[in-house]
CSV table of C-alpha atoms and ligand atoms in Angstrom, one decimal:
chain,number,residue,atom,x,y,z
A,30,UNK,CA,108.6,87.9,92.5
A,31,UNK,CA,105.7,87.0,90.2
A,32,UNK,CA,106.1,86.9,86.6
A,33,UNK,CA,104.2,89.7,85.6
A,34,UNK,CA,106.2,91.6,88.1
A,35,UNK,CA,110.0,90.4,86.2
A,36,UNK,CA,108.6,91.6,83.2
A,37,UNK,CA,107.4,94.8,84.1
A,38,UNK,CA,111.2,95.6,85.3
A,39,UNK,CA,112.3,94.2,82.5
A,40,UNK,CA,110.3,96.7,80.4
A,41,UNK,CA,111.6,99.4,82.1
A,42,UNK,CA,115.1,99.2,80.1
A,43,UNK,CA,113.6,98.3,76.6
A,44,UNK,CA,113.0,100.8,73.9
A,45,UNK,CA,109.4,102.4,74.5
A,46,UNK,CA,106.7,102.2,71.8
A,47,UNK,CA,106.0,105.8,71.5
A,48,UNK,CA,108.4,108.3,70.3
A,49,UNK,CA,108.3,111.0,73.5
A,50,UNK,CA,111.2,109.7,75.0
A,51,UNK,CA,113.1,110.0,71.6
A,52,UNK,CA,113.9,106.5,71.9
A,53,UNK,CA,115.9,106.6,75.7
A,54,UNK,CA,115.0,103.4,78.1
A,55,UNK,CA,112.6,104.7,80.5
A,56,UNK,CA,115.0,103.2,83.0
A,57,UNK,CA,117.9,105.6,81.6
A,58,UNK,CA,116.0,108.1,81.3
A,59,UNK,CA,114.6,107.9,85.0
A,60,UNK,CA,118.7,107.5,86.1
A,61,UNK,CA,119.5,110.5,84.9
A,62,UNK,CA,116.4,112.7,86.4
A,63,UNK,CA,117.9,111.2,89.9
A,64,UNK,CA,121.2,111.7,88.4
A,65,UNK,CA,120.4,115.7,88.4
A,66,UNK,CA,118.6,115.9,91.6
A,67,UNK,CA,121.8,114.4,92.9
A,68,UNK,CA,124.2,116.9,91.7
A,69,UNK,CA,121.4,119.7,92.4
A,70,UNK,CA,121.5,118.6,96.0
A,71,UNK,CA,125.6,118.7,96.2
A,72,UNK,CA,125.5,122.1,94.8
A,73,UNK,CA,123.0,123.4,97.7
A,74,UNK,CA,125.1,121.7,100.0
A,75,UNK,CA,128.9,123.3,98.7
A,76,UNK,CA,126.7,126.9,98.5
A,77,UNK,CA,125.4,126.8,101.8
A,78,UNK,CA,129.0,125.5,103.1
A,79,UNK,CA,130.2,128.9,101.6
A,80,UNK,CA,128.4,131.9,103.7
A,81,UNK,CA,129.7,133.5,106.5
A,82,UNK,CA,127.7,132.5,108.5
A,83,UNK,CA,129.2,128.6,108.0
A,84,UNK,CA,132.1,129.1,108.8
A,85,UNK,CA,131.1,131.0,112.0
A,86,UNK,CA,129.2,128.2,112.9
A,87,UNK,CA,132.2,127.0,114.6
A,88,UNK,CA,134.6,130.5,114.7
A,89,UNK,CA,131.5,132.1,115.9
A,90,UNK,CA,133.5,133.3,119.5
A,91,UNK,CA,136.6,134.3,117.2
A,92,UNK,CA,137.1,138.0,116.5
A,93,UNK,CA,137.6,136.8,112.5
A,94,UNK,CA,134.3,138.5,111.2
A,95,UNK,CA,135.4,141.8,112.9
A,96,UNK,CA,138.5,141.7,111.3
A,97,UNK,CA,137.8,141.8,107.9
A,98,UNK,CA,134.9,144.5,108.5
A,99,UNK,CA,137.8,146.5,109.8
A,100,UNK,CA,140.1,145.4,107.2
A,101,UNK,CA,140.1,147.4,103.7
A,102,UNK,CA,138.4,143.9,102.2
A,103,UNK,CA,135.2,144.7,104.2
A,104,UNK,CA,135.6,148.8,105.1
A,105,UNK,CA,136.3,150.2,101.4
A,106,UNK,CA,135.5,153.2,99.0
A,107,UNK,CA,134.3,150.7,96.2
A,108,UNK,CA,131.3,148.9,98.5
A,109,UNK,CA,132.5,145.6,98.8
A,110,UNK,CA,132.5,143.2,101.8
A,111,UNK,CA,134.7,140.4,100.8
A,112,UNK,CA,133.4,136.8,101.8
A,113,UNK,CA,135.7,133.8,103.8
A,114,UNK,CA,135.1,131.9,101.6
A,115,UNK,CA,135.8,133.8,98.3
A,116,UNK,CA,139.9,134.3,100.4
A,117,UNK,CA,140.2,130.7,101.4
A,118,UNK,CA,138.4,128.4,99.3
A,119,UNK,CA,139.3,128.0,95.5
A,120,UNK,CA,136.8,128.6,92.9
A,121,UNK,CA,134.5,126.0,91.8
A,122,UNK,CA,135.6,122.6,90.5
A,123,UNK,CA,137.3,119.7,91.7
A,124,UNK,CA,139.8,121.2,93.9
A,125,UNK,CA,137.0,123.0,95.5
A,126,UNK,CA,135.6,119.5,96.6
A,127,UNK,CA,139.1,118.7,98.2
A,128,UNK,CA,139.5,121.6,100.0
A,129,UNK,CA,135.8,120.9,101.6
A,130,UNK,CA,136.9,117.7,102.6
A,131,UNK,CA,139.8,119.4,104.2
A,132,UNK,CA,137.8,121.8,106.1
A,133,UNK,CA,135.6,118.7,107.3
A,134,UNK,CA,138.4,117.4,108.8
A,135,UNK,CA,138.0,120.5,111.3
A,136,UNK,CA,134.8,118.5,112.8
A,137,UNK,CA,137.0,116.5,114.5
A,138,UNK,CA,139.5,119.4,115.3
A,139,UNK,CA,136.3,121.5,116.4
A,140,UNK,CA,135.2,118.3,119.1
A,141,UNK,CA,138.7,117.6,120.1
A,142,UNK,CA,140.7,120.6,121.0
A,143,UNK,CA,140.3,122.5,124.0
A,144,UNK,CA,138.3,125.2,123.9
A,145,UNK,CA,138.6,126.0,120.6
A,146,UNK,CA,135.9,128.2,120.1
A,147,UNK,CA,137.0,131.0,122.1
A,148,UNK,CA,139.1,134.1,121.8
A,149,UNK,CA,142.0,133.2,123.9
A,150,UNK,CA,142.2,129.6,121.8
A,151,UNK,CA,142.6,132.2,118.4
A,152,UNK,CA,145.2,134.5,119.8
A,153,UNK,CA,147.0,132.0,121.8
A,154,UNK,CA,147.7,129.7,118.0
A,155,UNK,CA,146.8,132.9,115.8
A,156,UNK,CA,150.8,132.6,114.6
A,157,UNK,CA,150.5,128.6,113.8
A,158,UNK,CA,146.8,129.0,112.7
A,159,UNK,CA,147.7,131.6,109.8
A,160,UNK,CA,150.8,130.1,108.9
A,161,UNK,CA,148.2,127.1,107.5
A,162,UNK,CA,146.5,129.2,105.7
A,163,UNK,CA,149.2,130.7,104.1
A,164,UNK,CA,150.5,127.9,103.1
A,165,UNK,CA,147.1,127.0,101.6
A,166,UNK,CA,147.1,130.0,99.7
A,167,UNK,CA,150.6,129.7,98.4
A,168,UNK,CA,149.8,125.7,97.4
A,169,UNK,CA,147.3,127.4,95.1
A,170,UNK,CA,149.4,130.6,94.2
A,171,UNK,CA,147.1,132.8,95.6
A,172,UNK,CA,144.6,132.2,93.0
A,173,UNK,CA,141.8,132.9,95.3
A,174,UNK,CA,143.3,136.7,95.6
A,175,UNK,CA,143.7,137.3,92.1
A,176,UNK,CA,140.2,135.9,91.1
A,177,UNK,CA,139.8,139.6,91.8
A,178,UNK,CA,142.4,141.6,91.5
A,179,UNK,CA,143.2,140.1,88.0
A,180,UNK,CA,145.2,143.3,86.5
A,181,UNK,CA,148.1,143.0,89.8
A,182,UNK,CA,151.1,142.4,86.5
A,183,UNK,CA,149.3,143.5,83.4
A,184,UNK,CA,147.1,146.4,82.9
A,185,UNK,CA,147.3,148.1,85.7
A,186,UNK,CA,144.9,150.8,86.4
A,187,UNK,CA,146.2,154.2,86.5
A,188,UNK,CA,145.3,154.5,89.7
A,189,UNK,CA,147.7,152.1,91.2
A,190,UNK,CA,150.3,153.5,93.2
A,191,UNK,CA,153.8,153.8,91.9
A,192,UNK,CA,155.5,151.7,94.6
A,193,UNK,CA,153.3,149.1,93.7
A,194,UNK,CA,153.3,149.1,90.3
A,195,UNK,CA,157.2,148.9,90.5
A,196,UNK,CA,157.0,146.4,92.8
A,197,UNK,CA,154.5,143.8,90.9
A,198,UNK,CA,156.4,144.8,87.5
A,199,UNK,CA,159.8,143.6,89.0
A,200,UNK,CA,158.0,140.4,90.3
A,201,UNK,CA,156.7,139.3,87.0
A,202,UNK,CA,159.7,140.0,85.3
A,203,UNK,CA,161.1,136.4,87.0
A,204,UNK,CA,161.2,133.5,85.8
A,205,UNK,CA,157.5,132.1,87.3
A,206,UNK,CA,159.3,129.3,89.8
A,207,UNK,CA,160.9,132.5,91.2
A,208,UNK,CA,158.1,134.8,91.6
A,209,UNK,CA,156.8,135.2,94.9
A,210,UNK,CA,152.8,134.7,95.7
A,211,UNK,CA,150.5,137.7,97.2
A,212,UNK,CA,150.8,137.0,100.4
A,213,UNK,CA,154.4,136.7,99.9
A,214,UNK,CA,154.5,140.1,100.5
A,215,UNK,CA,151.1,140.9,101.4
A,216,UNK,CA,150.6,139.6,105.2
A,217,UNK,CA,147.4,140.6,107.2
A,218,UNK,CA,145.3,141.5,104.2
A,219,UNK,CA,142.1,140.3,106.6
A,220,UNK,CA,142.6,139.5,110.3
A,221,UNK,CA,146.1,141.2,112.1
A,222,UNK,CA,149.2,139.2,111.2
A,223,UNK,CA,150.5,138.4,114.6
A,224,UNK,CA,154.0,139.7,115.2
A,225,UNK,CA,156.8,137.4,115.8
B,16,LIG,C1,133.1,122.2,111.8
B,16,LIG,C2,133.7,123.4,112.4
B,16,LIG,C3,134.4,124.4,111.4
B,16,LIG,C4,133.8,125.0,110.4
B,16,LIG,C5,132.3,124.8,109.8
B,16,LIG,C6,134.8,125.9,109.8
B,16,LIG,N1,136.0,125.8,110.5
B,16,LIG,FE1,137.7,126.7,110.2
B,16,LIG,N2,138.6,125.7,111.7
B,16,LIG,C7,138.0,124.8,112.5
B,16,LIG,C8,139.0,124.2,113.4
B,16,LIG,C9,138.7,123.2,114.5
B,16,LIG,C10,140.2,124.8,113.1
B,16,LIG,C11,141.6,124.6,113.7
B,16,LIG,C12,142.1,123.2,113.7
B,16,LIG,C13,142.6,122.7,112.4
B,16,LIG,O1,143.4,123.4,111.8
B,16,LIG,O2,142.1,121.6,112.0
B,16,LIG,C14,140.0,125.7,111.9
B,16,LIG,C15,140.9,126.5,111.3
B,16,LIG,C16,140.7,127.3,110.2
B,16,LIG,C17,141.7,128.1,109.5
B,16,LIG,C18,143.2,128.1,109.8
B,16,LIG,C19,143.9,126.8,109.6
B,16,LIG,C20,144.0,126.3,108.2
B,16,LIG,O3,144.0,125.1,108.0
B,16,LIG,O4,143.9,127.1,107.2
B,16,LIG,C21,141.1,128.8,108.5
B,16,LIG,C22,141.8,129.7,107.5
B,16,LIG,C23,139.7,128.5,108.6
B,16,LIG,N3,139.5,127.6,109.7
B,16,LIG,C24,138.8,129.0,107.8
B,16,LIG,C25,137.4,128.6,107.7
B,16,LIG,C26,136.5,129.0,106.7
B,16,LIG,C27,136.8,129.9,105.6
B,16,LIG,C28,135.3,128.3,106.9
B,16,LIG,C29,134.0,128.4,106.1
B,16,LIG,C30,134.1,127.9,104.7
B,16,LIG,C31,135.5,127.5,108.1
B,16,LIG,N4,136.8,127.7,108.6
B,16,LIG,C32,134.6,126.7,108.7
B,16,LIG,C33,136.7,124.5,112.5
B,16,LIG,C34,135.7,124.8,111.5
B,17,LIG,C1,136.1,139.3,96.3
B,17,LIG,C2,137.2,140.1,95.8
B,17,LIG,C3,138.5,140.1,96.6
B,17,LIG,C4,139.3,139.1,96.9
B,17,LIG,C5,139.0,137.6,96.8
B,17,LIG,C6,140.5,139.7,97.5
B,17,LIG,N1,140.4,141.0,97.4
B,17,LIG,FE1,141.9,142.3,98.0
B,17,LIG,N2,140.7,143.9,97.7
B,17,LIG,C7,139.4,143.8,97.2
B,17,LIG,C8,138.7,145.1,97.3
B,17,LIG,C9,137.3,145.4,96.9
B,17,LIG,C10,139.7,146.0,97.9
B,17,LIG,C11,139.5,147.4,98.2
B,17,LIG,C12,139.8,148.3,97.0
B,17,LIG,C13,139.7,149.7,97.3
B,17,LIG,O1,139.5,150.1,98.4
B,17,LIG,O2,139.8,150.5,96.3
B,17,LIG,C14,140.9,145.2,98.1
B,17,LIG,C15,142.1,145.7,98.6
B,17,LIG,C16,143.3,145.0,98.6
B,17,LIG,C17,144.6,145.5,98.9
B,17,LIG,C18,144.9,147.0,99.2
B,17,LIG,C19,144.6,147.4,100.6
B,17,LIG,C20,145.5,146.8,101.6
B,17,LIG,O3,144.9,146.1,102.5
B,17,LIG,O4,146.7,147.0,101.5
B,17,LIG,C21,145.5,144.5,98.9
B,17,LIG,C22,147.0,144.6,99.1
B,17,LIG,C23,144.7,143.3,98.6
B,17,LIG,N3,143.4,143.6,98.4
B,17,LIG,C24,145.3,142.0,98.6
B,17,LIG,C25,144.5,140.8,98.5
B,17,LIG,C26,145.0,139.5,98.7
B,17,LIG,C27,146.5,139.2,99.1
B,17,LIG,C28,144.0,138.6,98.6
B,17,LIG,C29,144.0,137.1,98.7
B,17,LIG,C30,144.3,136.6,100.1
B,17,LIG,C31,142.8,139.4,98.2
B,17,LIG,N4,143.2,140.7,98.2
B,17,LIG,C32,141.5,138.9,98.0
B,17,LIG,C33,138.8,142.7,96.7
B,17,LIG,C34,139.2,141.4,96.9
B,18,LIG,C1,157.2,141.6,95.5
B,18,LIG,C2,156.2,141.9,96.5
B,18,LIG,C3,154.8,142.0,96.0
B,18,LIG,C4,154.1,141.0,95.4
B,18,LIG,C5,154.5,139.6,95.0
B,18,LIG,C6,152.7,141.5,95.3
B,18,LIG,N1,152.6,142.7,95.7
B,18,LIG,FE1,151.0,143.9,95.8
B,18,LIG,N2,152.0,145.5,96.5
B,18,LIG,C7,153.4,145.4,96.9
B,18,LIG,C8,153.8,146.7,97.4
B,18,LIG,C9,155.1,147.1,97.9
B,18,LIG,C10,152.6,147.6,97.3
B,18,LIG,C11,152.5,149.0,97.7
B,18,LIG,C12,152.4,149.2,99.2
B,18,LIG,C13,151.1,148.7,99.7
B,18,LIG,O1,150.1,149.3,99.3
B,18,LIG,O2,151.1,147.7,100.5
B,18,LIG,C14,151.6,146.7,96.7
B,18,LIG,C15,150.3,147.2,96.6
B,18,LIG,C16,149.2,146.4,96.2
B,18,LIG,C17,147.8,146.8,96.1
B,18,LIG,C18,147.3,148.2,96.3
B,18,LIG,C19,147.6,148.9,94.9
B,18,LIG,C20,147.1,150.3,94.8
B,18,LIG,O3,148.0,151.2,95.0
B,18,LIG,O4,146.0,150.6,94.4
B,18,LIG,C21,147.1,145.7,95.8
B,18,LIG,C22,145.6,145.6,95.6
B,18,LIG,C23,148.0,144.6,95.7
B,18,LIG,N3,149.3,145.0,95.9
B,18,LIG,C24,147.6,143.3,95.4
B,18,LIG,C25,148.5,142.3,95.1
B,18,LIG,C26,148.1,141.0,94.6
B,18,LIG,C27,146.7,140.5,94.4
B,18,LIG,C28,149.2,140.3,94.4
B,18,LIG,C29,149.4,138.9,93.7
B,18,LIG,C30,148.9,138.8,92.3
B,18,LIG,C31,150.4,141.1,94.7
B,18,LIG,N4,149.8,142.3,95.2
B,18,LIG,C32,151.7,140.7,94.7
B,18,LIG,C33,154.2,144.3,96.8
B,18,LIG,C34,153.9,143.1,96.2
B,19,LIG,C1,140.7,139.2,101.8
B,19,LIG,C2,140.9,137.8,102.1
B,19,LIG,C3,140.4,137.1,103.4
B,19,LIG,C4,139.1,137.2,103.9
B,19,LIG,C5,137.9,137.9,103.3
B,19,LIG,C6,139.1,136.3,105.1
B,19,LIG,N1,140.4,135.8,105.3
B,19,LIG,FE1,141.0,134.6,106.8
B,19,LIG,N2,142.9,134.8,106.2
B,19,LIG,C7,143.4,135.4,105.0
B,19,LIG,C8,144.8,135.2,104.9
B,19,LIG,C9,145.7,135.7,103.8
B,19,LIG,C10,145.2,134.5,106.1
B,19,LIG,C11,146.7,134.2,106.5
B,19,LIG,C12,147.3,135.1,107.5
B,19,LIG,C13,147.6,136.4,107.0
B,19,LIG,O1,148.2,136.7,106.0
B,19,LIG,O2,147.0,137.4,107.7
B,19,LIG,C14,144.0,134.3,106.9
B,19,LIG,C15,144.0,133.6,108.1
B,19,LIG,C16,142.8,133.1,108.7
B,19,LIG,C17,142.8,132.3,109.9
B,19,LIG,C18,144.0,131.8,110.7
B,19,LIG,C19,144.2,132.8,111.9
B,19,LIG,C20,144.6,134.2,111.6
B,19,LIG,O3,144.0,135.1,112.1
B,19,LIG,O4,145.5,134.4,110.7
B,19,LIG,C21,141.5,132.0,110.1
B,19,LIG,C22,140.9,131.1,111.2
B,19,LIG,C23,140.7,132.6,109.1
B,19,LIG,N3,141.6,133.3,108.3
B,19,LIG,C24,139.3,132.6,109.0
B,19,LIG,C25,138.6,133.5,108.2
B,19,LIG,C26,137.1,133.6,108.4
B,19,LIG,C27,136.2,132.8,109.3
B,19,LIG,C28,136.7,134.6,107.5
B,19,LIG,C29,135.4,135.2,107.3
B,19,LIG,C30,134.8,135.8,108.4
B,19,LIG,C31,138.0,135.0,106.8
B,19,LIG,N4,139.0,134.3,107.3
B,19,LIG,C32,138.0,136.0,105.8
B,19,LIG,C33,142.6,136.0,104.1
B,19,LIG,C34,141.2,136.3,104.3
């Protein structure tokens, strides 16, 4: 490396002369551009990883899509198709990352198990299968579920039928390590709940 070379890099971290940089390295400065187009690029990679149609890159011969279009998350009065993603994966943040990872551990799951993308696969370990994801959901008290249906205990709309309303007031009323989760009591919300 020549000389003039050494010092040029070496410029690169010292104070510039003029004022436009308000006084940041130009080295520090050009860090944290690459800095941004790094967490830019994660965050088109975690949004595309949450459509549909991702996660029926590899479901794509399971009947799971039908089921929710069936299901009163996906056929309802109020308009609203509910999203895999927005049931099974936590919103935003770190955990969000870890449950990514998770899921990436299904590229090896998806090459290895026998014929795994096919209906017969699904119904043959549906009961296994969606005893996973309960427990998921339960891990994160079924914070995905009340992301939207946030007034389940306390202001309850009118319209909310009595049965439930007496059965979600008597659930909050215990003590919280007591209280049972959604899908405690809600099974099959999506996709069948296989009997048995
Ligand atoms: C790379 C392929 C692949 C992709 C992409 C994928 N899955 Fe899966 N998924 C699998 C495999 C393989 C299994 C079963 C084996 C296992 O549990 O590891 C599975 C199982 C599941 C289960 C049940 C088991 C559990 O651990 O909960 C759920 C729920 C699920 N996937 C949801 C999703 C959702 C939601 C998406 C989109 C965000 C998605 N999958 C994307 C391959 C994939
Ligand atoms: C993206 C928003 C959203 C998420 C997430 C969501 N729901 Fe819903 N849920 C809805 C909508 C919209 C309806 C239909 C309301 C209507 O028809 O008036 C509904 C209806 C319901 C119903 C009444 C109909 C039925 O099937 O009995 C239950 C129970 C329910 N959801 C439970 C859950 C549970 C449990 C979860 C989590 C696993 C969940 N929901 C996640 C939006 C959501
Ligand atoms: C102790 C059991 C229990 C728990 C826990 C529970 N529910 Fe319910 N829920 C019921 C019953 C029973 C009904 C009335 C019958 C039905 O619609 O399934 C009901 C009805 C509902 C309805 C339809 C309400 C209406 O009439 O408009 C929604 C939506 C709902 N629950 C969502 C949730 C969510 C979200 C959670 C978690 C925050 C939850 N429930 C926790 C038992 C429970
Ligand atoms: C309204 C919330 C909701 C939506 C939307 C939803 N799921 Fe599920 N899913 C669940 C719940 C809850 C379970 C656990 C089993 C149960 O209670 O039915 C489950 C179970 C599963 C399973 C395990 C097998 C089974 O049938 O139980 C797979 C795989 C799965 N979901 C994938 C998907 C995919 C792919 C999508 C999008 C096309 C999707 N889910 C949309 C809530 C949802």
């Amino acid at each position: 490396m020549s000389d003039n070379n050494r010092s040029g890099w070496r410029r690169l971290w010292q104070q510039p002369k003029s004022k436009w940089l308000l006084g940041i390295p130009l080295g520090a400065f050009l860090a944290l551009v690459l800095g941004g187009i790094g967490v830019y690029g994660t965050q088109v990679v975690l949004h595309a990883t949450s459509t549909d149609d991702f996660c029926m890159t590899c479901h794509s011969n399971h009947s799971l899509r039908d089921e929710v279009l069936a299901s009163s998350h996906g056929n309802n009065s109020v308009g609203i198709t509910v999203t895999c993603a927005q049931c099974h994966l936590p919103p935003g943040g770190f955990e969000y990352l870890v449950k990514k990872i998770i899921v990436s551990k299904d590229i090896i799951g998806y090459m290895t198990i026998d014929g795994f993308n096919t209906q017969e696969w699904l119904e043959a370990n549906r009961k296994e299968q969606a005893d996973l994801a309960r427990d998921y959901l339960r891990s994160i008290d079924s914070r995905t579920c009340t992301s939207c249906h946030s007034n389940i205990y306390e202001n309850q709309p009118e319209s909310m039928k009595k049965v439930a309303k007496r059965m979600h007031a008597m659930n909050f009323k215990k003590t919280e390590d007591k209280r049972k989760t959604c899908i405690d009591c809600h099974k099959g919300v999506a996709h069948p709940y296989p009997k048995g």
